[in-house]
CSV table of C-alpha atoms and ligand atoms in Angstrom, one decimal:
chain,number,residue,atom,x,y,z
L,58,MET,CA,43.4,21.5,-3.5
L,59,GLN,CA,40.7,19.2,-2.1
L,60,ASP,CA,40.3,19.3,1.8
L,61,LYS,CA,40.7,15.7,3.2
L,62,ARG,CA,38.4,16.4,6.0
L,63,TYR,CA,35.4,17.9,3.9
L,64,GLY,CA,36.1,15.0,1.4
L,65,THR,CA,35.8,12.3,4.1
L,66,LEU,CA,32.7,14.2,5.5
L,67,LEU,CA,31.0,14.2,2.1
L,68,ASP,CA,32.1,10.4,1.5
L,69,GLU,CA,30.3,9.7,4.9
L,70,GLN,CA,27.3,11.6,3.8
L,71,ARG,CA,27.4,9.7,0.6
L,72,ASN,CA,27.3,6.3,2.4
L,73,PHE,CA,24.7,7.4,4.7
L,74,PHE,CA,22.5,8.7,1.9
L,75,SER,CA,22.9,5.1,0.0
L,76,THR,CA,21.3,3.5,2.8
L,77,GLY,CA,18.1,4.8,1.5
L,78,THR,CA,17.2,6.1,5.3
L,79,THR,CA,16.4,9.6,4.1
L,80,LEU,CA,14.1,8.2,1.5
L,81,SER,CA,11.4,7.4,4.2
L,82,ILE,CA,8.9,10.1,4.7
L,83,HIS,CA,8.5,9.0,8.1
L,84,PHE,CA,12.1,9.4,8.9
L,85,ARG,CA,12.1,13.1,7.3
L,86,ILE,CA,9.0,14.2,9.3
L,87,GLU,CA,10.6,12.8,12.5
L,88,GLN,CA,13.8,15.0,11.7
L,89,LEU,CA,11.7,17.9,11.2
L,90,LYS,CA,10.0,17.4,14.4
L,91,LYS,CA,13.3,16.9,16.1
L,92,LEU,CA,14.6,20.1,14.6
L,93,LYS,CA,11.6,22.2,15.7
L,94,ALA,CA,11.9,20.8,19.0
L,95,ILE,CA,15.8,21.8,19.4
L,96,ILE,CA,14.6,25.1,18.2
L,97,GLN,CA,11.9,25.7,20.6
L,98,ASN,CA,13.9,24.4,23.6
L,99,ASN,CA,16.9,26.7,22.8
L,100,GLU,CA,14.8,29.9,22.0
L,101,SER,CA,16.5,32.0,24.9
L,102,ALA,CA,19.8,31.3,23.8
L,103,ILE,CA,19.2,31.9,20.1
L,104,VAL,CA,17.7,35.1,21.0
L,105,ALA,CA,20.6,35.9,23.2
L,106,ALA,CA,23.2,35.0,20.3
L,107,LEU,CA,21.2,37.4,17.9
L,108,ARG,CA,21.1,40.1,20.5
L,109,LYS,CA,25.0,39.9,20.7
L,110,ASP,CA,25.4,39.9,17.1
L,111,LEU,CA,23.0,42.5,16.0
L,112,HIS,CA,21.2,43.9,19.1
L,113,LYS,CA,17.9,42.4,18.0
L,114,SER,CA,15.1,42.7,20.3
L,115,GLU,CA,13.6,39.4,21.9
L,116,MET,CA,10.3,40.0,19.7
L,117,GLU,CA,12.1,40.8,16.3
L,118,SER,CA,14.2,37.7,17.0
L,119,VAL,CA,11.4,35.4,17.9
L,120,VAL,CA,9.1,36.8,15.0
L,121,THR,CA,11.8,36.9,12.1
L,122,GLU,CA,14.1,34.1,13.2
L,123,ILE,CA,12.3,31.7,15.1
L,124,ILE,CA,8.6,31.5,14.7
L,125,ILE,CA,8.9,31.8,10.9
L,126,VAL,CA,11.0,28.8,10.7
L,127,THR,CA,8.9,26.5,12.9
L,128,ASP,CA,5.6,27.7,11.4
L,129,GLU,CA,7.2,26.4,7.9
L,130,ILE,CA,8.1,23.3,9.6
L,131,ASP,CA,4.6,22.6,10.6
L,132,HIS,CA,3.2,23.6,7.3
L,133,ILE,CA,5.8,20.9,5.6
L,134,ILE,CA,5.1,18.3,7.9
L,135,LYS,CA,1.3,18.7,7.3
L,136,ASN,CA,1.8,18.3,3.6
L,137,LEU,CA,4.9,16.4,3.0
L,138,LYS,CA,3.1,12.9,2.5
L,139,LYS,CA,1.1,14.7,-0.4
L,140,TRP,CA,3.9,16.6,-2.1
L,141,SER,CA,6.1,13.3,-2.0
L,142,LYS,CA,3.4,11.1,-4.0
L,143,PRO,CA,4.3,10.9,-7.7
L,144,THR,CA,2.2,13.7,-9.5
L,145,LYS,CA,0.2,12.2,-12.2
L,146,VAL,CA,0.1,14.3,-15.6
L,147,PRO,CA,-1.5,13.6,-19.0
L,148,SER,CA,0.3,12.0,-21.8
L,149,PRO,CA,-1.0,13.6,-24.9
L,150,PHE,CA,1.4,12.5,-27.5
L,151,PRO,CA,0.1,9.7,-29.8
L,152,LEU,CA,3.3,7.7,-29.6
L,153,CYS,CA,2.6,7.7,-25.7
L,154,TRP,CA,-0.7,6.0,-26.2
L,155,PRO,CA,-1.8,3.7,-24.2
L,156,GLY,CA,0.2,4.9,-21.3
L,157,LYS,CA,0.7,7.0,-18.0
L,158,SER,CA,3.0,9.7,-17.0
L,159,GLU,CA,4.2,10.9,-13.6
L,160,ILE,CA,6.7,13.0,-11.9
L,161,HIS,CA,8.7,11.4,-9.1
L,162,HIS,CA,10.6,13.7,-6.7
L,163,GLU,CA,13.9,12.4,-5.5
L,164,PRO,CA,16.4,14.0,-3.3
L,165,TYR,CA,19.7,15.1,-4.8
L,166,GLY,CA,22.1,13.7,-2.2
L,167,SER,CA,24.4,15.9,-0.1
L,168,VAL,CA,23.6,19.6,-0.2
L,169,LEU,CA,25.8,22.5,0.8
L,170,ILE,CA,23.7,25.5,2.6
L,171,ILE,CA,25.8,28.8,2.9
L,172,GLY,CA,24.2,31.7,4.8
L,173,PRO,CA,24.6,35.4,5.4
L,174,TRP,CA,24.8,37.3,8.6
L,175,ASN,CA,21.8,39.5,8.5
L,176,PHE,CA,19.4,36.7,9.5
L,177,PRO,CA,21.8,34.4,10.3
L,178,PHE,CA,19.6,31.8,12.2
L,179,MET,CA,16.7,31.8,9.7
L,180,LEU,CA,18.7,31.9,6.6
L,181,ILE,CA,20.4,28.7,7.6
L,182,MET,CA,17.4,26.9,9.2
L,183,SER,CA,14.7,27.7,6.2
L,184,PRO,CA,16.9,26.1,3.5
L,185,LEU,CA,17.7,23.4,5.9
L,186,ILE,CA,14.2,22.1,6.3
L,187,GLY,CA,13.9,22.2,2.7
L,188,ALA,CA,16.7,19.9,2.3
L,189,ILE,CA,15.5,17.7,5.1
L,190,CYS,CA,11.8,17.5,3.5
L,191,ALA,CA,13.0,16.5,0.3
L,192,GLY,CA,15.4,13.7,1.8
L,193,ASN,CA,18.9,15.1,1.4
L,194,CYS,CA,21.8,14.9,3.7
L,195,ALA,CA,23.2,18.6,4.2
L,196,ILE,CA,26.3,20.5,5.2
L,197,VAL,CA,25.5,24.0,6.6
L,198,LYS,CA,28.0,26.9,6.8
L,199,PRO,CA,26.6,29.9,8.5
L,200,SER,CA,28.1,33.4,8.4
L,201,GLU,CA,31.4,33.7,10.5
L,202,ILE,CA,30.3,37.2,10.8
L,203,ALA,CA,27.5,37.0,13.0
L,204,SER,CA,29.8,34.8,15.3
L,205,HIS,CA,27.6,34.3,18.2
L,206,THR,CA,24.8,32.8,16.1
L,207,GLN,CA,27.4,30.9,14.0
L,208,ASP,CA,28.5,29.0,17.4
L,209,MET,CA,25.1,28.5,18.4
L,210,ILE,CA,24.0,26.7,15.0
L,211,VAL,CA,27.1,24.8,15.0
L,212,GLY,CA,26.5,23.7,18.6
L,213,LEU,CA,22.8,22.8,18.0
L,214,ILE,CA,23.2,20.8,14.9
L,215,ASN,CA,26.3,19.0,15.5
L,216,ASN,CA,25.1,18.1,19.2
L,217,HIS,CA,22.0,16.7,17.8
L,218,PHE,CA,22.3,15.1,14.3
L,219,PRO,CA,25.0,12.7,13.3
L,220,SER,CA,27.5,14.4,10.9
L,221,GLU,CA,26.9,11.8,8.2
L,222,TYR,CA,23.3,13.2,7.8
L,223,ILE,CA,23.5,16.7,8.8
L,224,THR,CA,26.5,18.9,10.0
L,225,ALA,CA,27.5,22.5,10.6
L,226,ILE,CA,30.9,23.9,9.6
L,227,LYS,CA,32.3,27.1,11.1
L,228,GLY,CA,34.5,29.3,8.8
L,229,GLY,CA,34.6,32.0,6.2
L,230,PRO,CA,35.6,32.4,2.6
L,231,GLN,CA,38.4,30.0,2.8
L,232,GLU,CA,36.0,27.1,4.1
L,233,VAL,CA,33.4,28.0,1.6
L,234,THR,CA,36.4,27.7,-1.1
L,235,ARG,CA,37.6,24.4,0.2
L,236,LEU,CA,34.1,23.0,0.4
L,237,LEU,CA,33.2,24.1,-3.3
L,238,ASP,CA,36.2,22.0,-4.2
L,239,GLU,CA,34.2,19.0,-3.4
L,240,LYS,CA,31.2,17.8,-5.7
L,241,PHE,CA,28.1,18.5,-3.7
L,242,ASP,CA,24.9,17.5,-5.5
L,243,TYR,CA,23.3,20.8,-4.8
L,244,VAL,CA,24.2,24.2,-3.5
L,245,PHE,CA,22.0,26.7,-1.9
L,246,PHE,CA,23.5,30.1,-1.3
L,247,THR,CA,22.1,33.2,0.4
L,248,GLY,CA,24.4,36.5,0.1
L,249,GLY,CA,25.7,39.0,-2.0
L,250,THR,CA,25.4,39.3,-5.8
L,251,GLN,CA,29.4,39.4,-6.0
L,252,ILE,CA,29.9,36.3,-3.9
L,253,GLY,CA,27.1,34.8,-5.7
L,254,LYS,CA,28.9,35.0,-8.9
L,255,ILE,CA,32.0,33.0,-7.3
L,256,ILE,CA,29.5,30.5,-6.0
L,257,LEU,CA,27.9,29.9,-9.2
L,258,GLU,CA,31.4,29.5,-11.0
L,259,ALA,CA,32.8,27.2,-8.4
L,260,ALA,CA,29.6,25.0,-8.8
L,261,ALA,CA,29.9,25.1,-12.5
L,262,ARG,CA,33.2,23.3,-12.4
L,263,HIS,CA,31.3,20.2,-11.0
L,264,LEU,CA,27.9,21.0,-12.8
L,265,THR,CA,26.3,21.3,-9.5
L,266,PRO,CA,23.0,22.7,-9.7
L,267,VAL,CA,22.4,26.1,-7.4
L,268,THR,CA,20.0,28.3,-6.0
L,269,LEU,CA,21.4,31.9,-5.3
L,270,GLU,CA,19.6,34.1,-3.0
L,271,LEU,CA,21.1,37.5,-3.6
L,272,GLY,CA,20.3,41.0,-2.9
L,273,GLY,CA,20.4,44.4,-5.0
L,274,LYS,CA,18.5,47.7,-4.8
L,275,SER,CA,14.7,47.2,-4.1
L,276,PRO,CA,12.5,50.3,-5.0
L,277,CYS,CA,9.7,51.5,-3.2
L,278,ILE,CA,7.2,53.7,-5.1
L,279,VAL,CA,4.5,56.1,-3.5
L,280,ASP,CA,2.1,57.7,-5.8
L,281,GLU,CA,-0.3,60.6,-5.5
L,282,THR,CA,-3.1,58.4,-4.6
L,283,ALA,CA,-1.4,56.4,-1.8
L,284,ASN,CA,-2.7,56.6,1.9
L,285,LEU,CA,0.4,58.3,3.1
L,286,ASP,CA,-0.1,57.8,7.0
L,287,PHE,CA,-0.3,54.0,6.2
L,288,ALA,CA,2.6,54.3,3.8
L,289,ALA,CA,5.0,55.9,6.0
L,290,ARG,CA,4.4,53.6,8.8
L,291,ARG,CA,5.0,50.2,6.5
L,292,ILE,CA,8.1,51.9,4.9
L,293,VAL,CA,9.8,52.7,8.2
L,294,TRP,CA,8.9,49.5,9.7
L,295,GLY,CA,10.3,47.6,6.5
L,296,LYS,CA,13.1,49.8,6.2
L,297,LEU,CA,14.3,49.9,9.8
L,298,MET,CA,13.7,46.2,10.8
L,299,ASN,CA,17.3,45.1,11.5
L,300,ALA,CA,18.4,48.6,11.0
L,301,GLY,CA,17.9,48.2,7.3
L,302,GLN,CA,20.1,45.1,6.9
L,303,VAL,CA,17.4,43.3,5.2
L,304,CYS,CA,17.9,42.0,1.6
L,305,LEU,CA,14.3,42.7,0.5
L,306,ALA,CA,14.1,45.9,2.4
L,307,PRO,CA,13.1,49.1,0.6
L,308,ASP,CA,16.5,50.4,-0.7
L,309,TYR,CA,15.2,53.7,-1.8
L,310,LEU,CA,12.0,55.7,-2.2
L,311,TYR,CA,10.3,57.1,-5.3
L,312,VAL,CA,7.6,59.5,-4.3
L,313,HIS,CA,5.4,61.5,-6.5
L,314,HIS,CA,6.5,65.0,-6.0
L,315,SER,CA,3.0,66.3,-5.1
L,316,CYS,CA,3.3,64.4,-1.9
L,317,LYS,CA,6.9,64.3,-0.9
L,318,THR,CA,6.7,67.0,1.9
L,319,ALA,CA,3.9,65.3,3.4
L,320,LEU,CA,5.3,61.9,3.3
L,321,VAL,CA,8.7,63.0,4.8
L,322,GLU,CA,6.9,64.4,7.8
L,323,LYS,CA,5.0,61.1,8.3
L,324,LEU,CA,8.2,59.2,7.7
L,325,ILE,CA,9.8,61.2,10.6
L,326,ALA,CA,6.7,60.9,12.9
L,327,ALA,CA,6.8,57.3,12.4
L,328,VAL,CA,10.3,56.9,13.2
L,329,LYS,CA,9.9,58.9,16.4
L,330,LYS,CA,6.8,56.8,17.2
L,331,PHE,CA,8.8,53.6,16.8
L,332,TYR,CA,12.1,54.2,18.1
L,333,GLY,CA,11.7,57.5,20.2
L,334,ASP,CA,13.6,60.8,19.7
L,335,ASP,CA,16.8,59.0,20.1
L,336,PRO,CA,16.9,55.6,18.5
L,337,SER,CA,20.2,54.9,20.0
L,338,LYS,CA,18.5,54.4,23.3
L,339,SER,CA,15.7,52.0,21.9
L,340,SER,CA,15.8,48.3,22.8
L,341,SER,CA,14.0,47.7,19.6
L,342,TYR,CA,16.7,49.2,17.2
L,343,CYS,CA,19.5,47.3,15.9
L,344,LYS,CA,23.2,47.9,15.7
L,345,ILE,CA,25.2,47.5,12.5
L,346,ILE,CA,26.8,44.2,12.3
L,347,ASN,CA,30.6,45.3,12.2
L,348,LYS,CA,33.0,48.2,11.7
L,349,ARG,CA,33.4,47.5,8.0
L,350,HIS,CA,29.8,47.8,7.5
L,351,PHE,CA,29.6,50.9,9.6
L,352,ASP,CA,32.5,52.6,7.7
L,353,ARG,CA,30.7,51.7,4.6
L,354,LEU,CA,27.4,53.4,5.6
L,355,THR,CA,29.1,56.3,7.3
L,356,ARG,CA,30.5,56.9,3.8
L,357,LEU,CA,27.2,56.7,2.0
L,358,LEU,CA,25.9,59.3,4.7
L,359,LYS,CA,28.2,62.0,2.8
L,360,ASN,CA,25.7,61.6,-0.3
L,361,GLY,CA,23.1,64.1,-0.9
L,362,ASN,CA,21.3,66.0,1.6
L,363,ILE,CA,20.2,64.8,5.3
L,364,LEU,CA,16.6,65.5,5.8
L,365,TYR,CA,16.6,63.5,9.3
L,366,GLY,CA,19.0,61.5,11.2
L,367,GLY,CA,22.4,61.2,10.0
L,368,SER,CA,24.2,60.6,13.6
L,369,THR,CA,26.5,57.7,14.1
L,370,SER,CA,28.4,56.3,17.3
L,371,GLU,CA,31.3,54.0,16.3
L,372,PRO,CA,31.7,52.4,19.8
L,373,ASP,CA,27.9,51.3,19.5
L,374,LEU,CA,28.1,50.6,15.9
L,375,TYR,CA,25.0,52.9,15.7
L,376,ILE,CA,23.6,54.7,12.7
L,377,ALA,CA,20.7,56.5,13.1
L,378,PRO,CA,17.6,56.2,11.0
L,379,THR,CA,18.6,58.6,8.2
L,380,LEU,CA,16.3,60.1,5.3
L,381,ILE,CA,18.2,61.9,2.5
L,382,ASP,CA,17.4,63.8,-0.7
L,383,ASN,CA,19.0,65.4,-3.7
L,384,VAL,CA,20.9,62.2,-4.6
L,385,SER,CA,21.5,61.2,-8.2
L,386,TRP,CA,22.1,57.7,-9.6
L,387,THR,CA,25.7,58.5,-9.8
L,388,ASP,CA,26.1,58.9,-6.1
L,389,PRO,CA,27.6,55.9,-4.4
L,390,VAL,CA,24.4,55.7,-2.2
L,391,MET,CA,22.4,54.7,-5.5
L,392,GLN,CA,25.2,52.7,-7.0
L,393,GLU,CA,25.5,50.2,-4.4
L,394,GLU,CA,22.8,48.2,-2.0
L,395,ILE,CA,22.5,50.2,1.0
L,396,PHE,CA,21.8,47.5,3.4
L,397,GLY,CA,21.5,49.9,6.3
L,398,PRO,CA,19.1,52.6,7.9
L,399,ILE,CA,19.7,55.0,5.0
L,400,LEU,CA,16.6,55.9,3.0
L,401,PRO,CA,17.3,58.1,-0.2
L,402,ILE,CA,14.2,59.9,-1.2
L,403,LEU,CA,13.8,60.6,-5.1
L,404,THR,CA,10.9,62.4,-6.5
L,405,TYR,CA,8.8,61.8,-10.0
L,406,ASP,CA,6.2,63.3,-12.1
L,407,ASN,CA,5.4,60.4,-14.4
L,408,LEU,CA,5.0,57.0,-13.3
L,409,GLU,CA,6.5,55.8,-16.9
L,410,ASP,CA,9.8,57.6,-16.0
L,411,VAL,CA,10.0,55.6,-12.8
L,412,ILE,CA,9.6,52.2,-14.6
L,413,LYS,CA,12.1,53.2,-17.1
L,414,THR,CA,14.7,54.0,-14.4
L,415,VAL,CA,14.1,50.9,-12.5
L,416,ASN,CA,14.3,48.8,-15.6
L,417,SER,CA,17.6,50.5,-16.5
L,418,HIS,CA,19.2,48.9,-13.4
L,419,PRO,CA,19.7,45.4,-12.5
L,420,LYS,CA,16.5,43.3,-11.7
L,421,PRO,CA,15.9,44.0,-7.9
L,422,LEU,CA,14.9,41.3,-5.3
L,423,SER,CA,11.6,43.2,-4.3
L,424,LEU,CA,9.4,46.1,-5.4
L,425,TYR,CA,7.1,47.8,-3.2
L,426,LEU,CA,4.1,50.0,-4.6
L,427,PHE,CA,1.9,52.3,-2.2
L,428,THR,CA,-1.2,53.3,-4.5
L,429,LYS,CA,-5.0,53.3,-4.6
L,430,ASN,CA,-4.7,53.3,-8.5
L,431,LYS,CA,-5.4,50.0,-10.0
L,432,HIS,CA,-3.8,51.2,-13.5
L,433,HIS,CA,-0.6,52.2,-11.7
L,434,GLU,CA,-0.7,48.9,-10.0
L,435,LYS,CA,-1.2,46.9,-13.1
L,436,ASN,CA,1.3,49.0,-15.1
L,437,VAL,CA,4.0,48.5,-12.6
L,438,LEU,CA,3.4,44.8,-12.2
L,439,LYS,CA,3.4,44.1,-15.9
L,440,HIS,CA,6.3,46.1,-16.9
L,441,VAL,CA,8.9,45.7,-14.1
L,442,SER,CA,10.8,42.4,-13.4
L,443,PHE,CA,11.6,41.8,-10.0
L,444,GLY,CA,11.8,38.8,-7.5
L,445,GLY,CA,8.6,39.6,-5.5
L,446,GLY,CA,6.9,42.3,-3.4
L,447,CYS,CA,3.7,43.9,-2.0
L,448,ILE,CA,1.2,46.4,-2.9
L,449,ASN,CA,0.6,48.8,-0.2
L,450,ASP,CA,2.9,46.9,2.3
L,451,CYS,CA,6.7,45.9,2.7
L,452,LEU,CA,8.7,42.8,3.3
L,453,LEU,CA,5.3,40.4,3.7
L,454,GLN,CA,5.8,38.4,0.5
L,455,ILE,CA,8.7,36.7,2.7
L,456,ALA,CA,6.1,35.6,5.4
L,457,ASN,CA,3.9,33.7,3.3
L,458,TYR,CA,5.2,30.0,2.6
L,459,HIS,CA,2.6,29.8,-0.1
L,460,LEU,CA,4.9,32.3,-2.1
L,461,PRO,CA,8.0,31.3,-3.6
L,462,PHE,CA,10.7,33.5,-2.5
L,463,GLY,CA,13.5,34.4,-4.8
L,464,GLY,CA,15.1,36.9,-7.2
L,465,VAL,CA,15.5,37.2,-10.7
L,466,GLY,CA,18.6,38.3,-12.8
L,467,SER,CA,21.0,39.7,-10.6
L,468,SER,CA,18.8,39.4,-7.4
L,469,GLY,CA,19.0,35.7,-7.6
L,470,LEU,CA,18.4,32.3,-9.3
L,471,GLY,CA,15.7,30.1,-8.0
L,472,ALA,CA,13.3,30.4,-5.0
L,473,TYR,CA,12.1,28.3,-2.0
L,474,HIS,CA,9.7,28.2,1.0
L,475,GLY,CA,7.0,25.7,1.8
L,476,LYS,CA,6.4,23.6,-1.3
L,477,TYR,CA,8.8,25.2,-3.4
L,478,SER,CA,11.5,24.2,-0.9
L,479,PHE,CA,10.5,20.7,-1.4
L,480,GLU,CA,10.6,21.1,-5.3
L,481,THR,CA,14.0,23.2,-5.1
L,482,PHE,CA,15.8,20.3,-3.2
L,483,SER,CA,14.2,17.6,-5.3
L,484,HIS,CA,15.2,16.4,-8.6
L,485,ARG,CA,12.0,15.8,-10.7
L,486,LYS,CA,12.4,12.5,-12.2
L,487,SER,CA,10.0,11.9,-15.3
L,488,ILE,CA,8.5,8.5,-15.8
L,489,PHE,CA,6.4,7.2,-18.8
L,490,ARG,CA,4.7,3.9,-18.0
L,491,LYS,CA,3.5,2.0,-20.8
L,492,SER,CA,0.5,0.0,-20.3
L,493,PRO,CA,-0.9,-2.1,-21.7
L,494,PRO,CA,2.0,-3.3,-23.8
L,495,ILE,CA,0.7,-2.3,-27.2
L,496,ASP,CA,2.6,-1.4,-30.0
L,497,LEU,CA,2.0,1.4,-32.6
L,498,ALA,CA,3.5,0.3,-35.9
L,499,LEU,CA,3.5,4.1,-36.5
L,500,GLU,CA,6.6,4.4,-34.1
L,501,TYR,CA,8.9,2.0,-36.1
L,502,PRO,CA,10.9,2.3,-39.2
L,503,PRO,CA,10.9,2.3,-42.2
L,504,TYR,CA,9.4,5.9,-41.8
L,505,THR,CA,7.0,6.0,-44.9
L,506,ARG,CA,5.0,8.8,-46.1
L,507,LYS,CA,1.7,6.9,-45.3
L,508,LYS,CA,2.8,6.6,-41.4
L,509,LEU,CA,3.6,10.5,-41.6
L,510,VAL,CA,0.2,11.2,-42.9
L,511,TRP,CA,-1.5,8.9,-40.3
L,512,LEU,CA,0.5,10.6,-37.5
L,513,LYS,CA,-0.4,14.1,-38.5
L,514,ARG,CA,-4.0,13.1,-38.7
L,515,LEU,CA,-3.8,11.9,-35.0
L,516,LEU,CA,-1.9,15.0,-34.1
L,517,LYS,CA,-4.7,16.8,-36.0
L,518,LEU,CA,-1.9,18.6,-38.1
L,519,GLY,CA,-3.3,17.2,-41.5
U,1228,NAD,P1,28.3,37.5,1.5
U,1228,NAD,O1,27.9,37.1,0.3
U,1228,NAD,O2,29.3,38.4,2.0
U,1228,NAD,O3,28.5,36.2,2.5
U,1228,NAD,C1,27.5,35.1,2.6
U,1228,NAD,C2,28.3,33.9,2.7
U,1228,NAD,O4,29.3,33.7,1.8
U,1228,NAD,C3,29.0,33.9,4.1
U,1228,NAD,O5,28.7,32.6,4.6
U,1228,NAD,C4,30.5,34.0,3.8
U,1228,NAD,O6,31.2,33.2,4.7
U,1228,NAD,C5,30.5,33.4,2.4
U,1228,NAD,N1,31.7,34.3,1.6
U,1228,NAD,C6,32.0,35.5,1.6
U,1228,NAD,N2,32.7,35.9,0.8
U,1228,NAD,C7,33.2,34.5,0.1
U,1228,NAD,C8,34.2,34.2,-0.8
U,1228,NAD,N3,34.9,35.3,-1.3
U,1228,NAD,N4,34.1,33.1,-1.3
U,1228,NAD,C9,33.4,32.3,-0.8
U,1228,NAD,N5,32.4,32.5,0.1
U,1228,NAD,C10,32.3,33.6,0.8
U,1228,NAD,O7,26.8,38.2,2.3
U,1228,NAD,P2,26.4,38.7,3.7
U,1228,NAD,O8,27.5,40.1,3.7
U,1228,NAD,O9,26.7,37.8,4.6
U,1228,NAD,O10,25.0,39.2,3.5
U,1228,NAD,C11,24.7,40.3,3.1
U,1228,NAD,C12,23.9,40.2,1.5
U,1228,NAD,O11,23.4,39.0,1.3
U,1228,NAD,C13,23.4,41.3,1.0
U,1228,NAD,O12,23.7,41.5,-0.5
U,1228,NAD,C14,21.8,40.9,0.9
U,1228,NAD,O13,21.1,41.4,-0.1
U,1228,NAD,C15,22.2,39.3,0.7
U,1228,NAD,N6,21.0,38.5,1.3
U,1228,NAD,C16,20.0,38.0,0.4
U,1228,NAD,C17,19.1,37.2,0.9
U,1228,NAD,C18,18.0,36.4,0.1
U,1228,NAD,O14,17.3,35.6,0.7
U,1228,NAD,N7,17.9,36.9,-1.2
U,1228,NAD,C19,18.9,37.1,2.5
U,1228,NAD,C20,19.8,37.9,3.1
U,1228,NAD,C21,20.8,38.5,2.6
């Protein structure tokens, strides 16, 4: 059943799109500048909403939800004119002589952007700036679960942009289902793998192209050559940002057996240094988003053997940073994406076994390797497929807009950020321009043996 309201909204966006207003690069740049100003003028309200939803500190919110977006807007504004020029490419096939070939980027039309709750502001805004820079209209649907941020986004967007150009819709699965009954020109989804399948199926009914930014279990490997002090700090930072509710956080650790004890000591020291002896009192430590996820994570604490942490407080939705060992791949904690502050620690003797084990599971969104051994680095990069990652660090592949961000296999389809966002939200229209108008008789029937011989000679095949 189509929802009349969404159908009408989409018709209005189609009418606006057909006026050609969004084709102007000047218009797109003005809209990006406007969005940046709106974000900057409302920084404290955005920070307050994120504090309510996730207990994010001001610094974490400003860096990971706001600056990362405004910085990308600046980069896109600086480069948009260059990116949107037709790209000239060679025309090597003889039948194309004489002539020129080029790729034109054109907007799809109206795009639907669906966001998750963990970085509820950034993961709506970052795809939205991609949609704007490529000249699309957009409907955004933030996560209903981060309800304060959802209200904030809906207010900011709907008070400042006309709905026939960009609009924000409140709601959850029901609204998404109704929205997907409509024929959008592109769907950009960030969320879990299971819901990603539902989105892909719904989009397939209209043959609508999609990007799926999904999750999974991202391994972090520490070998016997790694600088353990540094690794421990980077892993704790990457695992405990947003209390582990980060799609690309290290999900579990694989450490060479010879350095497990030392690494565990250093991990504990890093947790204490960052969040104190009692992280529940730290203003830098986030809470779990809701009771459902709190209960899910509490159940996972029953797996294996707790080396550190393990305490919880339901009224505060608090789960302590927790290290566990003695887990097996059949335990629930190793069967699902953890998405919380629990870090299972597995040991290995031989890197080849780690590679085999990781490869026997769905392709992860990220992989992190701490090593000084170039051979180990090459081996992992060559033989394991994953969305993206770091050598001797965590998370930072997402912070560089020159790197495409996205998963592979079960962790996602497509990628974005910076120029890749412009590409993702644009159709590449291939144009061959014949000039001057010279005919090659070779092209035309009758297709004789002699013509074939000539063609092969031109192609250096005969
Ligand atoms: P989710 O898939 O539950 O929800 C995402 C969006 O889908 C929400 O807007 C929600 O309203 C909608 N939705 C939920 N159920 C639906 C249904 N049955 N039908 C239609 N729409 C539905 O994800 P989440 O819990 O908000 O976020 C956590 C997941 O997202 C994790 O798996 C995480 O790894 C992943 N994630 C991925 C990235 C990335 O960039 N790859 C970023 C953040 C989160």
